[in-house]
Amino acid sequence: MGFFKEFKEFAVKGNMMDMAIGIIIGASFNKVIDVLVKKVLMPPLSLMSNGINLQNRKLVLRTSELDEAGKVLVDEVAIQYGALAEALIDFLIIGMTIFVVVKAMNKLRDRSQNPKDKTVKTPKDIQLLSELNTLMQEQNELLRKQKSQGEDK
């Protein structure tokens, strides 16, 4: 019964929902990137390279052999470097896109965690910690002044 209790705690705490939401958003993000690569970026790249379609580029090691009826006797063996090139372009675009999104989110997070920046609302816990830090600095300054006045007497 310990396993089911742990699973219930896991599901109730929201970890499972957070993970499910992340997976769904990730799948949708993958579709967006796929369209971005195949429909937006690859056509201009193909145009710049005289209409070469990377997907069809390959190095044939052995051609296929057909009989008189056109039936394949021996399959073609080829290294499909065009598919690899397209996958690498996909990977670079996905990596760059994720980098830009994470960088923007980190910038917003940093702004929101700076209690002096009033353009973005600071979370309550950060605001309270900042106020505690300010009060402690003021208290330490008062203690230093009292100590220095005691030494002067």
GROMACS .gro file of C-alpha atoms in nm:
model
  153
    1MET     CA    1   0.000   0.000   0.000
    2GLY     CA    2   0.302   0.232   0.042
    3PHE     CA    3   0.345   0.257  -0.335
    4PHE     CA    4  -0.014   0.374  -0.392
    5LYS     CA    5   0.011   0.623  -0.106
    6GLU     CA    6   0.329   0.770  -0.258
    7PHE     CA    7   0.164   0.786  -0.601
    8LYS     CA    8  -0.139   0.965  -0.453
    9GLU     CA    9   0.087   1.221  -0.282
   10PHE     CA   10   0.280   1.266  -0.607
   11ALA     CA   11  -0.039   1.322  -0.808
   12VAL     CA   12  -0.204   1.547  -0.549
   13LYS     CA   13   0.098   1.772  -0.503
   14GLY     CA   14   0.071   1.873  -0.867
   15ASN     CA   15   0.393   1.722  -0.993
   16MET     CA   16   0.202   1.495  -1.225
   17MET     CA   17  -0.008   1.782  -1.360
   18ASP     CA   18   0.302   1.999  -1.410
   19MET     CA   19   0.468   1.715  -1.597
   20ALA     CA   20   0.158   1.650  -1.813
   21ILE     CA   21   0.130   2.018  -1.899
   22GLY     CA   22   0.500   2.028  -1.988
   23ILE     CA   23   0.466   1.727  -2.217
   24ILE     CA   24   0.160   1.872  -2.393
   25ILE     CA   25   0.328   2.210  -2.442
   26GLY     CA   26   0.643   2.032  -2.561
   27ALA     CA   27   0.448   1.836  -2.822
   28SER     CA   28   0.278   2.154  -2.945
   29PHE     CA   29   0.612   2.334  -2.949
   30ASN     CA   30   0.751   2.051  -3.162
   31LYS     CA   31   0.476   2.106  -3.419
   32VAL     CA   32   0.550   2.479  -3.432
   33ILE     CA   33   0.922   2.415  -3.483
   34ASP     CA   34   0.848   2.153  -3.748
   35VAL     CA   35   0.640   2.402  -3.948
   36LEU     CA   36   0.899   2.675  -3.890
   37VAL     CA   37   1.174   2.455  -4.032
   38LYS     CA   38   0.989   2.284  -4.317
   39LYS     CA   39   0.759   2.564  -4.434
   40VAL     CA   40   0.942   2.884  -4.342
   41LEU     CA   41   1.318   2.829  -4.333
   42MET     CA   42   1.380   2.541  -4.573
   43PRO     CA   43   1.213   2.698  -4.882
   44PRO     CA   44   1.445   3.004  -4.884
   45LEU     CA   45   1.745   2.778  -4.815
   46SER     CA   46   1.635   2.553  -5.100
   47LEU     CA   47   1.592   2.856  -5.326
   48MET     CA   48   1.942   2.981  -5.240
   49SER     CA   49   2.081   2.639  -5.328
   50ASN     CA   50   1.906   2.622  -5.670
   51GLY     CA   51   1.607   2.424  -5.547
   52ILE     CA   52   1.801   2.138  -5.392
   53ASN     CA   53   1.578   1.942  -5.157
   54LEU     CA   54   1.799   1.820  -4.873
   55GLN     CA   55   1.560   1.539  -4.783
   56ASN     CA   56   1.628   1.363  -5.114
   57ARG     CA   57   2.008   1.395  -5.106
   58LYS     CA   58   2.186   1.061  -5.069
   59LEU     CA   59   2.500   0.871  -5.156
   60VAL     CA   60   2.401   0.547  -5.331
   61LEU     CA   61   2.625   0.256  -5.237
   62ARG     CA   62   2.431  -0.005  -5.434
   63THR     CA   63   2.152   0.059  -5.682
   64SER     CA   64   1.837  -0.146  -5.669
   65GLU     CA   65   1.799  -0.429  -5.917
   66LEU     CA   66   1.469  -0.494  -6.093
   67ASP     CA   67   1.348  -0.796  -6.287
   68GLU     CA   68   1.171  -0.777  -6.625
   69ALA     CA   69   0.833  -0.716  -6.457
   70GLY     CA   70   0.971  -0.421  -6.256
   71LYS     CA   71   0.969  -0.607  -5.926
   72VAL     CA   72   1.257  -0.517  -5.690
   73LEU     CA   73   1.503  -0.802  -5.658
   74VAL     CA   74   1.770  -0.618  -5.455
   75ASP     CA   75   1.694  -0.307  -5.252
   76GLU     CA   76   1.895   0.011  -5.290
   77VAL     CA   77   2.155   0.078  -5.022
   78ALA     CA   78   2.224   0.447  -4.967
   79ILE     CA   79   2.355   0.691  -4.709
   80GLN     CA   80   2.086   0.955  -4.677
   81TYR     CA   81   2.296   1.252  -4.569
   82GLY     CA   82   2.022   1.496  -4.671
   83ALA     CA   83   1.790   1.366  -4.399
   84LEU     CA   84   2.075   1.404  -4.150
   85ALA     CA   85   2.140   1.761  -4.266
   86GLU     CA   86   1.771   1.848  -4.228
   87ALA     CA   87   1.760   1.691  -3.880
   88LEU     CA   88   2.069   1.893  -3.779
   89ILE     CA   89   1.905   2.213  -3.904
   90ASP     CA   90   1.592   2.122  -3.703
   91PHE     CA   91   1.809   2.062  -3.396
   92LEU     CA   92   1.990   2.396  -3.433
   93ILE     CA   93   1.665   2.587  -3.476
   94ILE     CA   94   1.504   2.412  -3.178
   95GLY     CA   95   1.814   2.478  -2.967
   96MET     CA   96   1.824   2.846  -3.063
   97THR     CA   97   1.451   2.888  -3.004
   98ILE     CA   98   1.467   2.725  -2.661
   99PHE     CA   99   1.771   2.940  -2.576
  100VAL     CA  100   1.585   3.260  -2.670
  101VAL     CA  101   1.272   3.157  -2.475
  102VAL     CA  102   1.471   3.058  -2.163
  103LYS     CA  103   1.678   3.376  -2.185
  104ALA     CA  104   1.361   3.588  -2.201
  105MET     CA  105   1.204   3.398  -1.910
  106ASN     CA  106   1.521   3.437  -1.701
  107LYS     CA  107   1.524   3.810  -1.775
  108LEU     CA  108   1.161   3.840  -1.660
  109ARG     CA  109   1.232   3.628  -1.352
  110ASP     CA  110   1.534   3.840  -1.263
  111ARG     CA  111   1.329   4.157  -1.303
  112SER     CA  112   1.049   4.018  -1.088
  113GLN     CA  113   1.294   3.912  -0.815
  114ASN     CA  114   1.449   4.258  -0.798
  115PRO     CA  115   1.247   4.444  -0.535
  116LYS     CA  116   1.380   4.781  -0.657
  117ASP     CA  117   1.238   4.725  -1.007
  118LYS     CA  118   0.884   4.858  -0.989
  119THR     CA  119   0.794   4.780  -1.353
  120VAL     CA  120   0.724   4.416  -1.263
  121LYS     CA  121   0.543   4.298  -0.951
  122THR     CA  122   0.784   4.131  -0.709
  123PRO     CA  123   0.665   3.803  -0.555
  124LYS     CA  124   0.562   3.838  -0.190
  125ASP     CA  125   0.836   3.609  -0.056
  126ILE     CA  126   1.109   3.805  -0.238
  127GLN     CA  127   0.961   4.134  -0.118
  128LEU     CA  128   0.954   4.013   0.244
  129LEU     CA  129   1.312   3.886   0.226
  130SER     CA  130   1.422   4.218   0.081
  131GLU     CA  131   1.249   4.408   0.362
  132LEU     CA  132   1.410   4.178   0.622
  133ASN     CA  133   1.749   4.237   0.464
  134THR     CA  134   1.698   4.615   0.475
  135LEU     CA  135   1.588   4.603   0.839
  136MET     CA  136   1.888   4.389   0.933
  137GLN     CA  137   2.124   4.631   0.760
  138GLU     CA  138   1.966   4.923   0.947
  139GLN     CA  139   1.992   4.734   1.276
  140ASN     CA  140   2.358   4.648   1.213
  141GLU     CA  141   2.430   5.012   1.132
  142LEU     CA  142   2.264   5.124   1.459
  143LEU     CA  143   2.465   4.864   1.654
  144ARG     CA  144   2.790   4.985   1.492
  145LYS     CA  145   2.706   5.346   1.583
  146GLN     CA  146   2.627   5.247   1.944
  147LYS     CA  147   2.947   5.048   1.967
  148SER     CA  148   3.157   5.331   1.825
  149GLN     CA  149   2.990   5.584   2.062
  150GLY     CA  150   3.064   5.352   2.358
  151GLU     CA  151   3.430   5.331   2.261
  152ASP     CA  152   3.455   5.711   2.228
  153LYS     CA  153   3.349   5.768   2.591
   0.00000   0.00000   0.00000
